[in-house]
mmCIF file of C-alpha atoms in Angstrom:
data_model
loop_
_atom_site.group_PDB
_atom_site.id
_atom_site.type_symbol
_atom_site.label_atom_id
_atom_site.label_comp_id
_atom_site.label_asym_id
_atom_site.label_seq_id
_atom_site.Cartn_x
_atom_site.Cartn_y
_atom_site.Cartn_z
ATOM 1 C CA UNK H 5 234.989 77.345 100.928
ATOM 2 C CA UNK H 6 232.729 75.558 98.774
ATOM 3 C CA UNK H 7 231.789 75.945 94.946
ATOM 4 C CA UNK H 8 229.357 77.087 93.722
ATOM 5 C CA UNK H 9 227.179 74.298 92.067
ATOM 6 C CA UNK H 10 227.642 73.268 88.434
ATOM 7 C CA UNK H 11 225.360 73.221 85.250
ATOM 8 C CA UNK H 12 223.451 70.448 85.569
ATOM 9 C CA UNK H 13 223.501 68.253 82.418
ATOM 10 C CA UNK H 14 221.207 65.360 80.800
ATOM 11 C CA UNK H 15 222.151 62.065 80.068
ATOM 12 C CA UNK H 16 220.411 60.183 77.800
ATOM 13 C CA UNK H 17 220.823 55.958 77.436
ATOM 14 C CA UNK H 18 220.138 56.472 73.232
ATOM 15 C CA UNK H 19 220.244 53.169 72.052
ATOM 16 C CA UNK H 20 216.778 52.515 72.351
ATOM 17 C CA UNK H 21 215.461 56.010 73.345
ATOM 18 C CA UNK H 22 212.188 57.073 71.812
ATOM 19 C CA UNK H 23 212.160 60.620 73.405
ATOM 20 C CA UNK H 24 215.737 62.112 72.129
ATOM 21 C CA UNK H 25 214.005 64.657 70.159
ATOM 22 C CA UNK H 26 211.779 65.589 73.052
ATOM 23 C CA UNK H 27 214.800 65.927 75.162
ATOM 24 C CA UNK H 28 216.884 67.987 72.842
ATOM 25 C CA UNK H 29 213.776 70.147 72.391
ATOM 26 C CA UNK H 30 213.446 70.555 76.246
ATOM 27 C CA UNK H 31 217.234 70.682 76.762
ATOM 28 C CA UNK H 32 217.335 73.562 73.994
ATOM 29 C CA UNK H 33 214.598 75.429 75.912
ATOM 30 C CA UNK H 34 216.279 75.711 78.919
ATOM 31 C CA UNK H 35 219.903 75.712 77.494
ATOM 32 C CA UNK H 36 220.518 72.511 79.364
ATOM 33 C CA UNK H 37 223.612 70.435 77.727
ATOM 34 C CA UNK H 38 223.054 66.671 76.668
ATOM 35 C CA UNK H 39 225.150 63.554 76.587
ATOM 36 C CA UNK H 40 223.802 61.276 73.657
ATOM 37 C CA UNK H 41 225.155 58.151 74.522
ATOM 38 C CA UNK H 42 225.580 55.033 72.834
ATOM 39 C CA UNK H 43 227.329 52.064 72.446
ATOM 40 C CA UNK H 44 228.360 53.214 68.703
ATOM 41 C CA UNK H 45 227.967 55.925 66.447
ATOM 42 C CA UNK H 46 224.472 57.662 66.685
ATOM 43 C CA UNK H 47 223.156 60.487 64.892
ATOM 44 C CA UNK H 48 222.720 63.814 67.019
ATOM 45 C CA UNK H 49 221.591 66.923 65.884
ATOM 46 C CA UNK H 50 224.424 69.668 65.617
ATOM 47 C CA UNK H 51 223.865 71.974 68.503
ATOM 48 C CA UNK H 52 226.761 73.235 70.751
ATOM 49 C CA UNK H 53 224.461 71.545 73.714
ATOM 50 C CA UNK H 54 224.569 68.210 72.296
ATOM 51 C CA UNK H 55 227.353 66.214 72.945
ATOM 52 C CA UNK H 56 227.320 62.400 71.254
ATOM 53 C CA UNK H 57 229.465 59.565 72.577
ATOM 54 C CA UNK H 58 230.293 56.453 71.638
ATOM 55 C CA UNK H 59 230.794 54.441 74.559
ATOM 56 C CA UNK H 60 232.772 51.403 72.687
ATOM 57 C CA UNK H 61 230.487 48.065 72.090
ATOM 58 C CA UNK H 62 231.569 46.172 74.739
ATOM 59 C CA UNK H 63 229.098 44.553 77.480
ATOM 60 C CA UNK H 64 227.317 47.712 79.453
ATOM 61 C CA UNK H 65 229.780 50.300 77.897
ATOM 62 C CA UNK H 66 226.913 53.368 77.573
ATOM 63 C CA UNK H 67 225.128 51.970 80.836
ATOM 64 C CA UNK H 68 229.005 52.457 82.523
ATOM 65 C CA UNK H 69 230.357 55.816 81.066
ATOM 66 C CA UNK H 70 226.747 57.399 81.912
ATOM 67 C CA UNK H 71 226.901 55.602 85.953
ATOM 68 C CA UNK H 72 230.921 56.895 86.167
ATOM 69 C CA UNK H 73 229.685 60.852 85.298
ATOM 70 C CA UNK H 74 226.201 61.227 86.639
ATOM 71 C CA UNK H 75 225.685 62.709 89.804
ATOM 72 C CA UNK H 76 223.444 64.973 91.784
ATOM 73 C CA UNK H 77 222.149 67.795 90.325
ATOM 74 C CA UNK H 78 222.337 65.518 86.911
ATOM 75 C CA UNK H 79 219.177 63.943 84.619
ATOM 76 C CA UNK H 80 220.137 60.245 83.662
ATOM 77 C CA UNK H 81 216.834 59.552 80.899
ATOM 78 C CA UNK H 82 217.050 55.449 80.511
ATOM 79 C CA UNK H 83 214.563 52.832 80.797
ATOM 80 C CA UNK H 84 217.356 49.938 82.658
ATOM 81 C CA UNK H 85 216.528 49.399 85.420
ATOM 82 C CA UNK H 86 220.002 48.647 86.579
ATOM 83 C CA UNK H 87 221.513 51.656 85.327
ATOM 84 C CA UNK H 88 218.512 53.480 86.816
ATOM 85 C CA UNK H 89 219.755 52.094 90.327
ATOM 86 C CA UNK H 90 223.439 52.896 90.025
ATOM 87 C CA UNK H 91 222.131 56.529 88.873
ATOM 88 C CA UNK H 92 219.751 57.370 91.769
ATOM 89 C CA UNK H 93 222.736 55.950 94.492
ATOM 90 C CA UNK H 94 224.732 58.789 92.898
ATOM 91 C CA UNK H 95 222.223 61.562 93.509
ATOM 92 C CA UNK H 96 221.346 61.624 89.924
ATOM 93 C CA UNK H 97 217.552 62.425 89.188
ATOM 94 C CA UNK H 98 216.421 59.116 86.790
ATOM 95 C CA UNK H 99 213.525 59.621 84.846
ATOM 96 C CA UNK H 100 211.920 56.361 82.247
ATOM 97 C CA UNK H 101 211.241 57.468 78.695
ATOM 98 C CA UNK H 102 207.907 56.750 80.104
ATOM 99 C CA UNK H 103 207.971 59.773 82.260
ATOM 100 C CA UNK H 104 208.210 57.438 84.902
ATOM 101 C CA UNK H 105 210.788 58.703 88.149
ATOM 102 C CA UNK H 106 213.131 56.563 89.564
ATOM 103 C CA UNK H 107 213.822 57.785 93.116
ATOM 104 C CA UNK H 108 215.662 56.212 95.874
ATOM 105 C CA UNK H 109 212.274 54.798 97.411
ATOM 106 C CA UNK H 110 211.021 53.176 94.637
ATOM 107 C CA UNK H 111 214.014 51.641 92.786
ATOM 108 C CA UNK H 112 214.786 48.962 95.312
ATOM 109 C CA UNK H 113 211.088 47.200 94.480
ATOM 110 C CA UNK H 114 211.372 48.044 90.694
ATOM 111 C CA UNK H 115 215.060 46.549 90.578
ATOM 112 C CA UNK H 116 213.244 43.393 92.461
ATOM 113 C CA UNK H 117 210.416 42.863 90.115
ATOM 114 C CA UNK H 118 212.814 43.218 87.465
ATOM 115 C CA UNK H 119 214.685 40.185 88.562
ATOM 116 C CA UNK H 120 211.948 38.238 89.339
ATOM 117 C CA UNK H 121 210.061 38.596 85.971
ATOM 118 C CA UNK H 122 214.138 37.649 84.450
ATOM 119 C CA UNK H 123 213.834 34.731 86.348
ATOM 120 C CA UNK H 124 210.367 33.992 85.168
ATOM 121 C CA UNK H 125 211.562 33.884 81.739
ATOM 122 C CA UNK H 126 214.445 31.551 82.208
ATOM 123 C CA UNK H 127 212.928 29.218 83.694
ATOM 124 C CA UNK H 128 210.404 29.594 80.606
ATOM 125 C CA UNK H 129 207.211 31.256 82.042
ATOM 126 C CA UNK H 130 205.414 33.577 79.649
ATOM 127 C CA UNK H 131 205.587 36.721 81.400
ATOM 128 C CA UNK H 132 204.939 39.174 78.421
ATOM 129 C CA UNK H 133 207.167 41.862 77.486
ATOM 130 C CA UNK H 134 206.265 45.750 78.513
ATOM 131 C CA UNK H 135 203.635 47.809 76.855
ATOM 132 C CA UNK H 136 203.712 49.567 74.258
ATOM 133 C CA UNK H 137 205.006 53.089 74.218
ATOM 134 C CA UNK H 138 202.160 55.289 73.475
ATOM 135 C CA UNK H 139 201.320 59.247 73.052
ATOM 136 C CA UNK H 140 200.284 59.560 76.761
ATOM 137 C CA UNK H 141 203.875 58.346 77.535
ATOM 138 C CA UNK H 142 205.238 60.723 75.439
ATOM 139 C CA UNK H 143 203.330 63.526 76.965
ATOM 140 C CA UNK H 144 204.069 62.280 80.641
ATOM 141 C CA UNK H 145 207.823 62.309 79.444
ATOM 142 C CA UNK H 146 207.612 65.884 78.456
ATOM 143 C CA UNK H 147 206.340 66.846 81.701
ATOM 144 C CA UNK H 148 208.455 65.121 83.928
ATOM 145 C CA UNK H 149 211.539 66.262 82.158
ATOM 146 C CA UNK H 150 210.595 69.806 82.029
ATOM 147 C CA UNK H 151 209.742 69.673 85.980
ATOM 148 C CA UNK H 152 212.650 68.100 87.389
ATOM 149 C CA UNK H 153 214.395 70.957 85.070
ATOM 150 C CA UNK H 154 212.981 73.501 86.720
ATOM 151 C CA UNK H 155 213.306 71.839 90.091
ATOM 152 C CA UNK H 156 217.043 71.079 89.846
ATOM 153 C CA UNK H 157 217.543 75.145 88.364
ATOM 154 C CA UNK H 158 215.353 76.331 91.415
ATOM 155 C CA UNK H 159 217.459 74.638 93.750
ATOM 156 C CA UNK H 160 220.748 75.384 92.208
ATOM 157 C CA UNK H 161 219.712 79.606 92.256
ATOM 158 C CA UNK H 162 219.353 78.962 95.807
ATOM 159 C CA UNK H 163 222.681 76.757 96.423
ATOM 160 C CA UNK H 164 224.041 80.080 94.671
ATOM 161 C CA UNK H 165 222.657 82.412 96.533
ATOM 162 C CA UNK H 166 223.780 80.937 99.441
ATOM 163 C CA UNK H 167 227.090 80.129 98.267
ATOM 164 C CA UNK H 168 227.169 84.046 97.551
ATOM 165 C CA UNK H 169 225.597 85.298 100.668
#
């Protein structure tokens, strides 16, 4: 006999966030707990739902502790692209501050052109950086979080029911 599925929970890459309010606004909603991680102290509101780690400073600390916990049925919010990868192998849904998904089709080519454009760089190209973050990235954030929410508590109801029935 199986359990019955767990509280899914939101993990958020903080160090260089610039949605945590609009996550702890949409975690609040649906009384969704967050891990605020970082590789030091960082400032969290104080709300039973809000859990803040420091990860330690070393190399990839946050990016690690978030990859060892997340799993399916979990929200991973960062914008690496490496960490996105180790996050979607685990089942974890990955979403970009951006409101951008990372989903097991799509990661392989993003993790590629990530490389590539590293590459591009050290060998001294001018490749640009990534835009801007704007409002309409903001707003596609919101949206994306709040969906994959609701999708990830619609299919949990049903794991229940099942796991009752």
């Amino acid at each position: 006999m199986t359990s019955p599925p767990a509280t899914p929970r939101i993990y958020v890459d903080a160090d260089a966030c610039p949605v945590k309010d609009e996550i702890y606004r949409v975690a609040a909603r649906h009384g969704v707990p967050v891990s605020v991680v970082a590789g030091n102290f960082i400032r969290v509101p104080q709300d039973p739902l809000i859990e803040r780690v420091a990860a330690g400073a070393g190399m990839d600390a946050a990016d690690n502790w978030i990859a060892e916990r997340a799993g399916d049925g979990d929200i991973v919010i960062t914008a690496d692209i490496p960490l996105a990868s180790r996050c979607v192998k685990t089942g974890a849904d990955v979403i970009a501050p951006n409101g951008k998904p990372f989903t097991e089709e799509s990661i392989g080519m993003t993790l590629a052109v990530r490389n590539l454009m590293t590459d591009l760089r050290s060998a001294g190209e001018v490749t640009g950086g990534p835009r801007s973050f704007a409002p309409r990235d903001r707003s596609a954030f919101l949206s994306a979080l709040d969906q994959t929410i609701r999708r990830i508590q619609r299919r949990r109801a049903e794991q229940a029911a099942t796991f009752k029935g």
